[in-house]
Coordinates of C-alpha atoms in Angstrom, one line a residue:
M7 CA 159.4 42.8 -9.9
S8 CA 160.0 45.3 -12.7
Q9 CA 162.5 48.1 -12.1
P10 CA 161.8 51.8 -12.7
P11 CA 164.5 53.8 -14.4
H12 CA 167.3 54.9 -12.1
L13 CA 166.5 58.6 -12.3
D14 CA 168.7 61.4 -11.1
Q15 CA 167.2 64.5 -9.5
D16 CA 166.1 66.9 -12.2
S17 CA 168.8 69.5 -12.9
S18 CA 166.5 72.3 -11.9
T19 CA 166.5 71.1 -8.3
A20 CA 169.1 71.9 -5.7
H21 CA 170.1 68.3 -5.0
D22 CA 172.6 68.0 -7.8
V23 CA 175.5 69.7 -6.1
A24 CA 177.2 66.3 -5.6
D25 CA 176.3 64.7 -8.9
S26 CA 179.9 64.5 -10.1
P27 CA 183.4 64.9 -8.8
S28 CA 183.8 68.0 -10.8
S29 CA 180.9 69.7 -8.9
R30 CA 182.4 69.0 -5.5
P31 CA 183.5 72.0 -3.6
A32 CA 187.3 72.0 -3.0
P33 CA 188.5 72.8 0.4
C34 CA 186.1 73.1 3.3
P35 CA 183.5 75.7 2.3
I36 CA 183.7 77.2 5.8
E37 CA 186.7 78.9 7.3
T38 CA 188.5 76.6 9.9
T39 CA 189.5 77.6 13.4
S40 CA 192.0 76.2 15.8
S41 CA 190.4 77.7 18.9
N42 CA 189.8 74.3 20.4
G43 CA 193.3 73.0 19.4
A44 CA 191.7 70.5 17.0
G45 CA 191.4 72.6 13.9
I46 CA 187.8 71.5 13.4
P47 CA 185.9 73.7 11.0
Q48 CA 183.0 75.9 12.2
W49 CA 179.5 75.9 10.6
D50 CA 176.1 77.2 11.5
P51 CA 173.3 74.7 10.5
R52 CA 170.7 77.5 11.0
S53 CA 172.5 80.0 8.8
E54 CA 170.6 81.5 5.8
S55 CA 172.9 79.8 3.3
V56 CA 172.3 76.3 4.9
Q57 CA 168.6 76.8 5.2
R58 CA 168.3 77.8 1.6
D59 CA 169.1 74.2 0.7
Q60 CA 169.9 71.9 3.6
I61 CA 170.6 68.9 1.5
A62 CA 173.0 70.7 -0.8
S63 CA 174.8 72.2 2.2
Y64 CA 175.2 68.8 3.9
D65 CA 176.5 67.3 0.7
A66 CA 179.1 70.1 0.5
M67 CA 180.2 69.7 4.1
R68 CA 180.4 65.9 3.9
Q69 CA 182.6 66.0 0.8
S70 CA 185.3 68.2 2.4
C71 CA 184.7 68.4 6.2
P72 CA 183.9 65.2 8.0
L73 CA 183.4 67.1 11.3
A74 CA 182.3 70.7 12.0
Q75 CA 181.5 72.6 15.1
S76 CA 178.3 74.6 15.4
P77 CA 177.7 77.6 17.7
Y78 CA 175.1 75.5 19.6
G79 CA 177.6 73.3 21.4
Y80 CA 177.7 70.3 19.0
T81 CA 180.2 68.8 16.7
T82 CA 178.4 67.5 13.6
V83 CA 179.4 64.2 12.1
F84 CA 178.7 64.0 8.3
R85 CA 180.0 60.8 6.9
H86 CA 178.3 57.4 6.9
A87 CA 181.3 55.4 8.3
D88 CA 181.8 57.9 11.1
V89 CA 178.1 58.1 12.0
L90 CA 177.9 54.3 12.0
R91 CA 181.0 54.1 14.3
V92 CA 179.4 56.6 16.7
V93 CA 175.9 55.0 16.9
E94 CA 177.3 51.4 17.2
D95 CA 179.8 52.2 20.0
H96 CA 177.5 53.2 22.9
E97 CA 180.3 52.8 25.5
T98 CA 182.3 55.6 23.9
F99 CA 179.4 57.7 22.5
S100 CA 176.7 57.9 25.1
S101 CA 173.0 58.7 24.4
A102 CA 172.6 60.3 27.9
V103 CA 172.5 63.9 26.4
S104 CA 169.1 65.3 27.4
R105 CA 168.3 67.4 30.4
Y106 CA 164.9 65.6 30.5
P107 CA 164.4 62.0 31.4
S108 CA 164.3 59.9 28.2
V109 CA 163.3 56.3 28.5
P110 CA 165.0 54.4 26.8
N111 CA 166.4 56.8 24.2
G112 CA 168.6 58.7 26.6
M113 CA 169.9 55.6 28.3
D114 CA 172.9 53.4 27.7
P115 CA 173.3 49.7 28.5
P116 CA 172.9 48.1 31.0
E117 CA 170.2 50.6 32.2
H118 CA 168.8 50.8 28.6
T119 CA 168.5 47.0 28.1
P120 CA 165.5 46.1 30.3
F121 CA 163.5 49.1 29.1
R122 CA 164.3 48.2 25.5
R123 CA 163.1 44.6 26.1
L124 CA 159.9 46.1 27.6
I125 CA 159.0 48.3 24.6
E126 CA 160.0 46.1 21.7
P127 CA 156.9 43.7 22.0
Y128 CA 154.6 46.6 21.3
F129 CA 156.0 46.8 17.8
D130 CA 156.1 43.1 17.0
Q131 CA 154.4 41.4 14.1
A132 CA 151.2 40.5 16.0
H133 CA 150.7 44.2 17.0
M134 CA 151.3 45.4 13.5
E135 CA 148.9 42.8 12.0
A136 CA 146.2 43.8 14.5
F137 CA 146.6 47.5 13.8
E138 CA 146.9 47.2 10.0
P139 CA 143.2 47.3 9.1
E140 CA 142.6 50.4 11.2
C141 CA 145.7 52.0 9.8
R142 CA 144.6 51.4 6.2
G143 CA 141.1 52.6 7.0
I144 CA 142.2 55.9 8.4
A145 CA 144.5 56.5 5.4
A146 CA 141.8 55.6 2.9
E147 CA 139.2 57.8 4.7
L148 CA 141.5 60.9 4.7
V149 CA 142.5 60.4 1.1
A150 CA 138.8 60.1 0.1
Q151 CA 138.2 63.5 1.7
L152 CA 140.8 65.3 -0.3
P153 CA 139.4 67.6 -3.0
R154 CA 140.2 66.8 -6.6
Q155 CA 141.2 69.3 -9.4
A156 CA 142.1 71.9 -6.8
D157 CA 145.2 73.0 -5.0
I158 CA 145.6 71.6 -1.5
E159 CA 148.3 72.4 1.1
L160 CA 149.3 68.8 1.8
I161 CA 151.2 69.3 5.1
S162 CA 148.6 71.0 7.2
E163 CA 145.5 69.6 5.4
F164 CA 146.6 66.0 5.2
A165 CA 150.1 64.9 6.5
Q166 CA 149.8 66.4 10.0
I167 CA 146.2 65.2 10.3
F168 CA 147.2 61.7 9.2
A169 CA 150.1 61.6 11.7
L170 CA 147.8 62.7 14.6
R171 CA 145.0 60.4 13.7
I172 CA 147.2 57.4 13.3
Q173 CA 149.2 57.9 16.4
C174 CA 146.2 58.5 18.6
A175 CA 144.6 55.3 17.1
W176 CA 147.6 53.2 17.8
L177 CA 147.9 54.4 21.4
G178 CA 144.2 54.3 22.1
W179 CA 143.9 58.0 22.7
P180 CA 140.5 59.7 22.3
A181 CA 139.6 61.8 19.3
A182 CA 139.2 64.8 21.7
L183 CA 143.0 64.9 21.8
H184 CA 143.4 65.4 18.0
E185 CA 143.1 69.2 18.0
P186 CA 144.9 69.9 21.3
L187 CA 147.8 67.8 20.0
R188 CA 147.8 69.5 16.7
L189 CA 148.1 72.9 18.4
W190 CA 150.7 71.5 20.8
T191 CA 152.8 70.3 17.8
L192 CA 152.9 73.9 16.4
K193 CA 153.9 75.3 19.8
N194 CA 156.6 72.7 20.2
Q195 CA 158.0 73.5 16.8
A196 CA 158.0 77.2 17.6
A197 CA 159.7 76.6 20.9
T198 CA 162.4 74.4 19.3
M199 CA 163.1 77.0 16.6
S200 CA 163.3 79.8 19.2
R201 CA 165.7 77.9 21.4
D202 CA 163.8 79.5 24.3
R203 CA 164.3 77.2 27.3
E204 CA 161.3 78.6 29.1
A205 CA 159.0 78.0 26.1
Q206 CA 160.5 74.5 25.7
E207 CA 159.8 73.8 29.4
S208 CA 156.3 75.0 29.1
V209 CA 155.4 72.9 26.1
A210 CA 157.1 69.8 27.7
Q211 CA 154.9 70.3 30.8
E212 CA 151.8 70.7 28.7
F213 CA 152.4 67.4 26.9
D214 CA 153.2 65.6 30.1
Q215 CA 149.9 66.8 31.6
Y216 CA 148.0 65.2 28.7
I217 CA 149.7 61.9 29.6
K218 CA 149.0 62.3 33.3
D219 CA 145.3 62.9 32.6
L220 CA 145.2 59.8 30.4
L221 CA 146.8 57.7 33.1
A222 CA 144.5 59.1 35.8
A223 CA 141.4 58.3 33.7
R224 CA 142.6 54.7 33.2
R225 CA 143.3 54.2 36.9
E226 CA 139.9 55.6 37.8
A227 CA 138.2 53.2 35.2
G228 CA 140.0 50.2 36.7
A229 CA 139.0 47.0 35.0
A230 CA 136.8 49.0 32.5
A231 CA 139.8 51.0 31.2
P232 CA 140.3 50.7 27.4
D233 CA 142.3 47.7 26.4
D234 CA 145.0 49.6 24.6
I235 CA 148.8 50.2 24.6
T236 CA 148.5 53.1 27.1
T237 CA 146.6 51.0 29.6
H238 CA 149.0 48.1 29.0
L239 CA 152.0 50.3 29.8
L240 CA 150.3 51.3 33.1
R241 CA 150.0 47.6 34.0
N242 CA 153.3 46.4 32.6
D243 CA 155.4 44.7 35.3
S244 CA 158.0 43.0 33.1
L245 CA 160.7 44.9 35.0
G246 CA 159.7 43.1 38.1
R247 CA 157.7 46.2 39.1
L248 CA 155.2 48.6 37.6
L249 CA 156.5 51.5 35.6
T250 CA 156.5 54.9 37.4
D251 CA 154.3 57.7 35.9
E252 CA 157.5 59.5 34.9
E253 CA 158.8 56.4 33.0
I254 CA 155.5 56.0 31.2
T255 CA 155.3 59.6 30.4
S256 CA 158.8 59.6 28.9
I257 CA 158.1 56.5 26.8
L258 CA 154.9 58.0 25.4
R259 CA 156.6 61.3 24.9
N260 CA 159.3 59.7 22.9
W261 CA 156.8 57.7 20.8
T262 CA 154.5 60.6 20.2
V263 CA 156.6 63.7 19.8
G264 CA 159.0 62.1 17.4
E265 CA 156.3 60.2 15.5
L266 CA 154.1 63.1 14.8
G267 CA 156.7 65.3 13.2
T268 CA 158.6 62.5 11.4
I269 CA 155.6 60.8 9.9
A270 CA 154.1 64.2 8.7
A271 CA 157.5 65.1 7.2
S272 CA 157.9 61.7 5.5
V273 CA 154.5 62.0 3.8
G274 CA 155.4 65.4 2.5
I275 CA 158.8 64.2 1.2
L276 CA 157.3 61.2 -0.5
V277 CA 154.5 63.1 -2.2
H278 CA 156.8 65.8 -3.3
Y279 CA 159.3 63.3 -4.7
L280 CA 156.7 61.4 -6.7
A281 CA 155.2 64.7 -8.0
D282 CA 158.7 65.8 -9.1
H283 CA 159.5 62.3 -10.6
P284 CA 156.4 61.3 -12.7
A285 CA 158.1 58.2 -14.1
I286 CA 158.6 56.8 -10.7
Q287 CA 155.1 57.8 -9.6
Q288 CA 153.7 55.9 -12.6
H289 CA 155.9 52.9 -11.9
L290 CA 154.6 52.7 -8.3
R291 CA 151.0 53.0 -9.5
D292 CA 151.7 50.1 -11.8
N293 CA 153.8 48.1 -9.4
P294 CA 152.6 48.7 -5.8
A295 CA 154.7 45.8 -4.5
D296 CA 157.7 48.0 -5.0
L297 CA 156.4 50.6 -2.5
P298 CA 158.2 49.4 0.6
A299 CA 161.6 49.6 -1.0
A300 CA 160.7 52.9 -2.8
I301 CA 159.6 54.6 0.5
D302 CA 162.9 53.7 2.2
E303 CA 164.9 54.8 -0.8
I304 CA 163.2 58.2 -1.2
L305 CA 163.6 58.8 2.5
R306 CA 167.3 57.9 2.2
I307 CA 167.6 60.6 -0.5
H308 CA 165.7 63.2 1.5
A309 CA 165.8 62.4 5.3
P310 CA 162.7 63.1 7.4
L311 CA 164.8 63.2 10.6
I312 CA 167.9 65.4 10.4
M313 CA 170.0 64.2 13.3
N314 CA 170.4 62.6 16.8
R315 CA 172.8 63.5 19.6
R316 CA 175.6 61.7 21.5
I317 CA 178.3 62.6 24.0
T318 CA 181.8 61.2 24.3
T319 CA 182.6 59.3 27.5
R320 CA 186.4 59.5 27.0
E321 CA 189.0 61.1 24.7
I322 CA 188.6 59.7 21.3
E323 CA 189.9 60.1 17.8
L324 CA 187.2 60.5 15.1
A325 CA 187.7 61.5 11.5
G326 CA 191.2 62.6 12.1
H327 CA 190.5 64.8 15.1
T328 CA 191.0 64.2 18.8
L329 CA 187.8 64.9 20.8
P330 CA 187.9 65.2 24.6
A331 CA 185.5 63.4 26.9
G332 CA 182.3 65.3 27.1
T333 CA 182.2 66.4 23.4
R334 CA 178.6 66.7 22.3
L335 CA 178.0 65.2 18.8
A336 CA 175.2 65.6 16.3
V337 CA 175.1 62.5 14.0
L338 CA 173.6 63.9 10.8
W339 CA 171.5 61.1 9.2
A340 CA 170.5 63.6 6.5
S341 CA 174.1 63.6 5.3
A342 CA 175.3 60.1 6.1
N343 CA 172.5 58.5 4.1
R344 CA 173.7 60.4 1.0
D345 CA 177.4 59.5 1.4
E346 CA 178.9 59.0 -2.1
A347 CA 181.4 56.5 -0.6
V348 CA 178.5 54.2 0.2
F349 CA 175.7 55.0 -2.3
G350 CA 177.5 56.4 -5.3
D351 CA 175.4 59.2 -6.7
P352 CA 173.2 59.9 -3.7
D353 CA 170.3 61.2 -5.9
E354 CA 170.1 58.1 -8.0
F355 CA 166.8 56.3 -7.1
R356 CA 167.4 52.5 -6.9
L357 CA 165.2 49.7 -5.6
D358 CA 168.1 47.2 -5.4
R359 CA 170.2 48.9 -2.7
D360 CA 171.4 46.9 0.3
P361 CA 168.8 47.9 3.0
A362 CA 171.4 47.3 5.7
L363 CA 173.3 50.4 4.5
N364 CA 170.2 52.7 4.9
L365 CA 170.3 54.5 8.2
L366 CA 166.8 55.8 8.0
Y367 CA 165.9 54.0 11.2
G368 CA 169.3 54.3 12.8
A369 CA 171.6 51.5 13.9
G370 CA 173.2 50.0 17.0
V371 CA 171.3 49.4 20.3
H372 CA 169.2 52.5 19.7
V373 CA 168.0 51.4 16.2
C374 CA 164.4 52.7 16.1
P375 CA 162.1 50.1 17.7
G376 CA 159.1 51.8 16.1
A377 CA 160.4 51.1 12.5
P378 CA 157.7 48.4 11.9
L379 CA 155.0 50.9 12.9
A380 CA 156.4 53.7 10.8
R381 CA 156.8 51.4 7.8
L382 CA 153.2 50.2 8.2
E383 CA 151.8 53.7 8.4
L384 CA 153.8 55.1 5.5
L385 CA 152.9 52.1 3.3
A386 CA 149.2 52.5 4.2
V387 CA 149.1 56.2 3.4
M388 CA 151.1 55.9 0.2
N389 CA 149.0 52.9 -1.0
A390 CA 145.9 55.0 -0.2
L391 CA 147.2 58.0 -2.1
L392 CA 148.2 56.0 -5.2
S393 CA 145.2 53.8 -5.4
G394 CA 142.7 56.5 -4.4
T395 CA 143.8 59.0 -7.0
Q396 CA 144.6 59.1 -10.7
W397 CA 147.6 61.4 -10.4
W398 CA 149.1 64.3 -8.5
A399 CA 151.4 67.1 -9.4
L400 CA 153.0 70.1 -7.8
S401 CA 150.9 73.3 -7.9
D402 CA 151.6 75.7 -10.7
D403 CA 150.8 78.7 -8.4
S404 CA 152.5 78.0 -5.1
A405 CA 156.1 76.7 -4.7
P406 CA 156.9 74.4 -1.8
T407 CA 158.4 75.9 1.3
K408 CA 161.2 74.0 2.8
A409 CA 161.3 73.2 6.5
I410 CA 163.9 74.9 8.7
Y411 CA 166.6 73.1 10.7
P412 CA 166.2 71.0 12.8
G413 CA 163.1 70.2 10.8
S414 CA 163.1 68.5 7.5
G415 CA 160.9 68.1 4.5
F416 CA 158.4 70.9 3.8
S417 CA 156.5 73.4 6.0
S418 CA 154.1 73.9 3.1
L419 CA 153.5 71.8 0.0
F420 CA 150.8 72.6 -2.5
I421 CA 149.7 69.9 -4.9
T422 CA 146.8 69.1 -7.2
L423 CA 145.1 65.8 -7.2
R424 CA 143.0 64.2 -9.8

């Protein structure tokens, strides 16, 4: 396997804030407070200064403030070692943080364990091999439809469509759901950004109704129901009983809501990175076998998923601060995966990194069970883009628009294909 050059981010981008020790901000860039008796700095992840460049802001915080409190009730954890400690100690740092049922994401062992065993087989090698031809077919079909020698807005015209098509195909959902789910995704993003609980409740109920309708249709069809994952969940009795509708809905919600946004964001990040780094784009065109490692490395540099939440079950010392029981934490993957103490220059692209250090798919008992599916989908779509085009570049006329916290990647990305 030939190696591409270990390229740093171009100096014109905003990711070079942490390139060298001399560029590191000296004390914490945000005024500290002792209002909680712990002296933990305050920060606002939704502030204009952070949104201007999320990655540079996370780098600055990580280098001088291992913890910071937000006005939204969370203490953010920035450093790799601290994030790893939190996610690997489920007894001290619980995942039961949501006000909605969350199976199994919002559970801790021992309750979590049987549900985890129930869902893992859906992502095994046999399921991935069976789905791979359809996955590659959808990716190739959508790439073939993209116009050449003209600007396209990649996120709405390709990445979101791919995420919807591929997720519905994997679950066995009908094409009639593509457009309703696309519109629902937009409403869900707006509700999340607004922090309007009524709006969030409304979109949650709308999604749940889609699932209930699918389950009702399969029950009515009986033995003639489609032989797909959704039907299989309805009939799964590995717990010694059938799943309740609420449990099935929660499982499918977790798989779908997270998958749609994260896959679309990942496609945008990957395409942007290769447009911005033509030498690496050419290397991957010439060496497609390097794609799996390259995808994970690019998504380490620019995370598609910003953070996950935990809550302390007892008083604990973390990063030099004493946190009381009930402290809500945000583990910031987008910062931890760029920690200089682990990765050196976080913007250096390398194919020879230890994959065990990459927290792209989490760690601990809640490490993402869907990682094999996500890797299959991203490999399929990037193979299709690289093999189905001669080149792509960023548009000369329209600059990318960055996504806003808690989103990542780009809300719009104009590129030209040839």
